[in-house]
Coordinates of C-alpha atoms in Angstrom, one line a residue:
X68 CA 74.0 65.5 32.4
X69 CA 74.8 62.3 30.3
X70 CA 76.1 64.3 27.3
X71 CA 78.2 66.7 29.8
X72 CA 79.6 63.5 31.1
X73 CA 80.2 62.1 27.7
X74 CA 82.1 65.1 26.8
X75 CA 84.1 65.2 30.1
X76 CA 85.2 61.7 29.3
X77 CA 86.3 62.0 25.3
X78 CA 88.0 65.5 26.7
X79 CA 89.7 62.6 29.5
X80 CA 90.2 60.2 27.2
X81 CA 91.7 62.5 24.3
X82 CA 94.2 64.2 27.2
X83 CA 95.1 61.0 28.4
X84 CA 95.8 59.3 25.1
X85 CA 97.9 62.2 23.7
X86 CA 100.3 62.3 27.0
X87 CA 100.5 57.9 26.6
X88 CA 101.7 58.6 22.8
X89 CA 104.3 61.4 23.6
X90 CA 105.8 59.5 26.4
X91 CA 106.0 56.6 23.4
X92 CA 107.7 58.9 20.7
X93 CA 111.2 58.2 21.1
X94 CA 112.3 61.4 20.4
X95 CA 110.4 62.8 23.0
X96 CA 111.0 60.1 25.6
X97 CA 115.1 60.1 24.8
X98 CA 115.1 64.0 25.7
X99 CA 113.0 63.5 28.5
X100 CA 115.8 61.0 30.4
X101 CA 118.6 63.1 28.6
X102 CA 116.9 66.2 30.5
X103 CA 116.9 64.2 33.8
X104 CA 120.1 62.7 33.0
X105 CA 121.7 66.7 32.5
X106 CA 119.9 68.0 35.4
X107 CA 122.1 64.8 37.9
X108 CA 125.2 65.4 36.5
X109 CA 125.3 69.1 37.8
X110 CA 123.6 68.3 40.5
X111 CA 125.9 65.5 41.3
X112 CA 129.3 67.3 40.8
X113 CA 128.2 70.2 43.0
X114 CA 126.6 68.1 45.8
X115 CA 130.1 66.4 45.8
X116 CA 131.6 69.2 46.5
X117 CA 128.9 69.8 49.5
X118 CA 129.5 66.9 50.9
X119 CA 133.6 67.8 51.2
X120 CA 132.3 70.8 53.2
X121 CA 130.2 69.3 55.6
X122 CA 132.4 66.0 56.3
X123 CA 135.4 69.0 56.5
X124 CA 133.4 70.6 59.4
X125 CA 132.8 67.1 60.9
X126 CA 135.5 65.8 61.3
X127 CA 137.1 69.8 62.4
X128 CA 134.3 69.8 65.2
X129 CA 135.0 65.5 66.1
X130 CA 138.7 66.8 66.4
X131 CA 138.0 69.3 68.8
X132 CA 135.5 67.3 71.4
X133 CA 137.9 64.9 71.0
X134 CA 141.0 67.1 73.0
X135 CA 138.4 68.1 75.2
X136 CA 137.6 71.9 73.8
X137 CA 134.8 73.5 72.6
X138 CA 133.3 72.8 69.3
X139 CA 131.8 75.9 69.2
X140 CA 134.6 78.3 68.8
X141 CA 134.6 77.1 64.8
X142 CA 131.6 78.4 63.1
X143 CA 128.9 76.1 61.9
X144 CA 129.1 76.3 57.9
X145 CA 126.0 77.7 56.1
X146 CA 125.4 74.9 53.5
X147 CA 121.7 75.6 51.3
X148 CA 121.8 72.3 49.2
X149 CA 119.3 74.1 46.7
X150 CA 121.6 76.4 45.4
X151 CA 123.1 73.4 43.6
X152 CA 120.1 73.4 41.4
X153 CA 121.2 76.2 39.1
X154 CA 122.2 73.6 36.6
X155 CA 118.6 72.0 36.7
X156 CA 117.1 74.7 36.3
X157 CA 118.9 75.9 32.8
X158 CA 118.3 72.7 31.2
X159 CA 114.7 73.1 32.1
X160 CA 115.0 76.4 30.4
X161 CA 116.5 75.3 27.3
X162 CA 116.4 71.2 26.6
X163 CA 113.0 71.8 28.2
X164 CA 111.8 74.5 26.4
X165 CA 113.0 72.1 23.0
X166 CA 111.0 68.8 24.7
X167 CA 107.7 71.1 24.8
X168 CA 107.8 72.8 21.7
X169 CA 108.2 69.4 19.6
X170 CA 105.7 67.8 21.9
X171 CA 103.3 70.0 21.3
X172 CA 104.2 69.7 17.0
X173 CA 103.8 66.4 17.4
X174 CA 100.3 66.2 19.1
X175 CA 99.0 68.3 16.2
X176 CA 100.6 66.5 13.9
X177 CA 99.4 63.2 15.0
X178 CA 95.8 64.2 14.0
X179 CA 96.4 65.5 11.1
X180 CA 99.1 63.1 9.9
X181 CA 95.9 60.3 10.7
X182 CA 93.5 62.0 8.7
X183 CA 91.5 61.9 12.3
X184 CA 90.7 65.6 13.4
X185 CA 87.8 65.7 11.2
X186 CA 86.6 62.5 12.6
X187 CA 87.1 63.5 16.1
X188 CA 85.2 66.3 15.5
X189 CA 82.4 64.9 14.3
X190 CA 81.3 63.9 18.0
X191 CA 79.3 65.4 20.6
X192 CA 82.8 67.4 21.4
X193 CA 82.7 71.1 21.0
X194 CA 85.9 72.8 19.5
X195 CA 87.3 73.8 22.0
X196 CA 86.7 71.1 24.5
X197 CA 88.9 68.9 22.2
X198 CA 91.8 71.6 22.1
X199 CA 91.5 71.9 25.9
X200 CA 91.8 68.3 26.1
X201 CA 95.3 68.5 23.8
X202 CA 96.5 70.8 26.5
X203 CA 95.8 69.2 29.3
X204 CA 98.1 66.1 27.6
X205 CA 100.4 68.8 27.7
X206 CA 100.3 69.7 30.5
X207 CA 100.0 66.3 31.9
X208 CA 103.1 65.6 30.1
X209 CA 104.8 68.4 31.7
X210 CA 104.0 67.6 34.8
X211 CA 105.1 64.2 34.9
X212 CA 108.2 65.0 33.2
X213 CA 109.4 67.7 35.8
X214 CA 108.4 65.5 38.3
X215 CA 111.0 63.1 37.7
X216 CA 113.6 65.2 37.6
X217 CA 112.9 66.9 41.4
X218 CA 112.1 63.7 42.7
X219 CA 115.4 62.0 41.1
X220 CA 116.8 65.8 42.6
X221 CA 114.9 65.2 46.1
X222 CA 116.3 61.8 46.5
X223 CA 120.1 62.3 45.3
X224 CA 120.8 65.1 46.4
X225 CA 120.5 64.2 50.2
X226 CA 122.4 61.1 49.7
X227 CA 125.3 62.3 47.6
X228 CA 125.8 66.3 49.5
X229 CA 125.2 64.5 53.2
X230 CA 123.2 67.6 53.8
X231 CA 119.1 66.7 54.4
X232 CA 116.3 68.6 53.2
X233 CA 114.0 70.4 55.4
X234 CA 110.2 70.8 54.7
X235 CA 110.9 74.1 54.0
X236 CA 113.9 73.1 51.2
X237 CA 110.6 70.6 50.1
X238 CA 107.9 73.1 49.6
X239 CA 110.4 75.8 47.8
X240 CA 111.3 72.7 45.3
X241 CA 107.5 72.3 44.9
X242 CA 106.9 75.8 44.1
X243 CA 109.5 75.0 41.2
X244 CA 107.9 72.3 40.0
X245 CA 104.9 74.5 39.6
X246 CA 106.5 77.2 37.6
X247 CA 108.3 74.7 35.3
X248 CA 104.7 72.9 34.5
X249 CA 103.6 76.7 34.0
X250 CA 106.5 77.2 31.6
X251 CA 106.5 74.5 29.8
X252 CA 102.9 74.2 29.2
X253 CA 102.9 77.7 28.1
X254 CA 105.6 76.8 25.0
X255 CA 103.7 73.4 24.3
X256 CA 100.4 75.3 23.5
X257 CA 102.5 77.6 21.2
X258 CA 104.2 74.6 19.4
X259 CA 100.9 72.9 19.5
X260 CA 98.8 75.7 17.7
X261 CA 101.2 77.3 15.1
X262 CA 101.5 73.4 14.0
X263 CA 97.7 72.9 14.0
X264 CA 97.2 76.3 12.3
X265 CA 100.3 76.4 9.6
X266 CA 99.7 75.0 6.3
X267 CA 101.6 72.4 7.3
X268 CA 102.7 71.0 10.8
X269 CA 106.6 71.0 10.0
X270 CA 106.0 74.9 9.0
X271 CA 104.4 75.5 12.1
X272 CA 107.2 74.3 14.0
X273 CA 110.0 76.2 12.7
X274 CA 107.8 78.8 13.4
X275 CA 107.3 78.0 16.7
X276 CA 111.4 77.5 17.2
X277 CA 111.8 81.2 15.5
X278 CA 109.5 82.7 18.0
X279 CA 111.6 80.3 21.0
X280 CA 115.0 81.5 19.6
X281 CA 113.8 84.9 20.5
X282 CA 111.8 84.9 23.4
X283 CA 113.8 82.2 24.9
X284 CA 117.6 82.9 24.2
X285 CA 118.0 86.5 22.1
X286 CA 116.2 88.8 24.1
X287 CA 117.7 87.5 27.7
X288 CA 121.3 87.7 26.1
X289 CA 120.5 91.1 24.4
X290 CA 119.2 92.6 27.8
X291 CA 122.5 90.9 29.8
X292 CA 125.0 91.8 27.3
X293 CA 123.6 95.9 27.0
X294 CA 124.2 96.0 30.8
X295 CA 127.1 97.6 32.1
X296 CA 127.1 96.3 35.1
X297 CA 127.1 92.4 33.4
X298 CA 130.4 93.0 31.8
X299 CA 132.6 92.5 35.0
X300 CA 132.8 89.8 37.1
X301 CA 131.1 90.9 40.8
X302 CA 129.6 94.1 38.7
X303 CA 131.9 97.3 37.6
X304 CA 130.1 98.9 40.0
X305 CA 131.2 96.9 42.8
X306 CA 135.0 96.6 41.1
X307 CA 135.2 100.2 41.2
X308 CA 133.8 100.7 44.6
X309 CA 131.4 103.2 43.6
X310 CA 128.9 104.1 46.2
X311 CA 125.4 103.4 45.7
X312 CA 124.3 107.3 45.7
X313 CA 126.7 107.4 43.1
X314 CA 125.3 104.4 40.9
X315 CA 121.9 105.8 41.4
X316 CA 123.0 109.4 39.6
X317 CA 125.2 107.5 36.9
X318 CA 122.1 105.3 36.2
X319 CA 119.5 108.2 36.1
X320 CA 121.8 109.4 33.5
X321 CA 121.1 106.7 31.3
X322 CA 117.6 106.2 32.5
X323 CA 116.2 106.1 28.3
X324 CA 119.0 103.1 27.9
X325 CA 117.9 101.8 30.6
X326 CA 114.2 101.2 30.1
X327 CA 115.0 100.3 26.4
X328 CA 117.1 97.5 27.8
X329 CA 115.2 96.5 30.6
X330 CA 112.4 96.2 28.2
X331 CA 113.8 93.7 25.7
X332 CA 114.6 91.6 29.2
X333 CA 111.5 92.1 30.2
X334 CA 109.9 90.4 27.6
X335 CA 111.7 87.3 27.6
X336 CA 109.7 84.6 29.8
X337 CA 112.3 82.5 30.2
X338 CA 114.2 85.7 31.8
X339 CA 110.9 86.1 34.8
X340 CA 111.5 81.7 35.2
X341 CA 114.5 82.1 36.3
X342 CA 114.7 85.2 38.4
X343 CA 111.3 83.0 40.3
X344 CA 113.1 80.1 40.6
X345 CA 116.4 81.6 41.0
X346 CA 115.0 83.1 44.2
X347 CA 113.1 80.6 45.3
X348 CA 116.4 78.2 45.8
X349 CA 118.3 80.8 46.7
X350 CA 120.2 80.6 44.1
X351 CA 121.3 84.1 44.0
X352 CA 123.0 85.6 46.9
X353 CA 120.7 88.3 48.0
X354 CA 118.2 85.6 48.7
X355 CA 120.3 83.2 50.1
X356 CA 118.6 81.7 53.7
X357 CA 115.9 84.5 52.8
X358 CA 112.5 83.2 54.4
X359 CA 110.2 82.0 51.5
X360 CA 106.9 84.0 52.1
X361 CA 109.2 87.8 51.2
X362 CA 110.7 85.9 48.5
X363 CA 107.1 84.9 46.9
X364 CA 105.8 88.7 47.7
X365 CA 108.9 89.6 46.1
X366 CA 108.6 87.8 43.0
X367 CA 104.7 87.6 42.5
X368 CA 105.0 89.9 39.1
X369 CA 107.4 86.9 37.5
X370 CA 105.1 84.4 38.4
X371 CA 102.3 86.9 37.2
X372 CA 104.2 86.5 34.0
X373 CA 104.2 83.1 34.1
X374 CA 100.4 82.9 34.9
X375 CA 99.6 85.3 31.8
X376 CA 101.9 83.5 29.1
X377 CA 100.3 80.0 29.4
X378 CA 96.6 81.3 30.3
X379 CA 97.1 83.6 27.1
X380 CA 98.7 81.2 24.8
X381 CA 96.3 78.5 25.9
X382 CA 93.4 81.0 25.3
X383 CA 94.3 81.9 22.7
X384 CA 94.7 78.0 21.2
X385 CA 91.0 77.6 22.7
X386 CA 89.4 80.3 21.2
X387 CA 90.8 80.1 17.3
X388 CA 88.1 77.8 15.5
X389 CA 89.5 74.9 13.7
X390 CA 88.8 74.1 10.1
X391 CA 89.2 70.4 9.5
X392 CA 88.8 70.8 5.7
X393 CA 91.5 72.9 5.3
X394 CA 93.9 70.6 7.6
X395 CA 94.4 68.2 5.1
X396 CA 97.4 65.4 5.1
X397 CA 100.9 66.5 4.5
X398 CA 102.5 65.4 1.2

């Protein structure tokens, strides 16, 4: 028990330490508030905008009580203050995205940098107990981040729109917290071991931006831009007023081009994020006011994705052995 304690508290202690030093990097701690700062600006300039509506309607509705007539002949407008977050939400795919992957370079390359790995290794700390400690900074980190931007979200965006949020409007921005930590703990591990593993550290991070510039912002674009229906505003289909029967036999036409595209989509994580989140804050239409349980059921093979992509990249960082010999200082 002593030495399972002992190695539960170098893992705490390692974890803890590497989330205090990346919250001390500048670089890291600059993009961090330029993230949050991003994230208020859109959120601000919309929830303005919100707030027009709702003090329109008040003051439409104080009119009419006022001459003595019913307030109910002018329809109560549907105002869902989370749809404003669609700005949040891309910065967290992209500036985020950026914050983790150089996060995770530079907890690797702190060790190495320090000569210390081999040190550290020469404890009563398995392997893998110390690499699962460097995520769990990650994820730490992550999780802290993100949580200043919702709660800087939770508290301005009441006060600015006008318009309160509900429990429910509370839980649905947790749920988004959630799948950010998942995300972004999924692209620190990758930064983290292709900079531990590379030759040396700065290799393993333009790596690890290759492999983002793919996943992250090529393949989503590739699968939009190869869809028809992307390349009108409202969908051609919909500009053409072609029934649905109709779109169905076009599309089953094209059904090869079809899977080809929807493949390369597919494979873009960032793409299943968003569609989650996206309809989770009813931030597209079709789940607009859409009760949050069908929206979940709905969605459970994005978040699926997101569950596989950090547990896979994280196991896959736990299970490669490290060779402290051959991570030598960088020249």
């Amino acid at each position: 028990m002593p030495e399972t304690f002992s190695s539960t508290a170098q893992m705490a202690t390692i974890g803890l330490r590497d989330a205090r030093e990346a919250l001390r990097d500048r670089f890291v701690l600059v993009a961090i508030t330029a993230l949050t700062l991003a994230a208020l600006v859109s959120l601000v300039t919309g929830a303005m905008a919100l707030h027009g509506d709702a003090a329109t309607y008040a003051q439409a509705k104080a009119l009419l009580l006022k001459l003595g007539k019913d307030a109910s002949v002018i329809a109560a407008p549907e105002l869902y203050p989370l749809k404003l977050l669609r700005g949040t939400i891309e910065q967290i795919e992209i500036m985020g995205a950026v914050i983790a992957l150089v996060a995770g370079y530079r907890a690797a390359a702190a060790e190495r940098g320090r000569q210390t790995l081999a040190l550290i290794l020469t404890r009563p700390l398995a392997h893998w107990q110390y690499l699962a400690a460097k995520l769990a900074g990650g994820l730490g980190l992550a999780a802290v981040s993100l949580g200043v931007v919702f709660a800087a979200t939770a508290l301005i965006l009441p006060l600015v729109s006008g318009v309160g949020l509900a429990a429910d409007d509370l839980a649905r921005l947790a749920i988004v917290w959630g799948a950010g930590i998942l995300y972004l703990t999924g692209l620190y591990a990758l930064g983290f071991g292709l900079s531990l593993w590379a030759r040396s550290p700065a290799a393993g991070l333009i790596a690890a931006f290759a492999l983002w510039l793919l996943v992250v912002l090529v393949a989503p674009q590739i699968g939009d831009t190869m869809d028809p229906d992307n390349q009108v505003a409202g969908g051609i289909y919909a500009q053409l007023s072609v029934p649905k029967a109709e779109q169905d036999r076009i599309k089953a036409g094209f059904a090869t081009y079809e899977t080809i595209r929807g493949g390369i989509e597919q494979a873009s994580v960032t793409k299943h994020f968003e569609r989650l989140t996206f309809a989770v804050l009813g931030i597209k239409d079709s789940y607009t006011g859409k009760p949050l349980g069908p929206i979940l059921a709905e969605k459970s093979g994005d978040l699926l994705v997101l569950i596989l992509f950090t547990l896979g990249l994280g196991g896959i960082v736990l299970l490669r052995p490290i060779d402290p010999d051959r991570l030598t200082k960088e020249n």
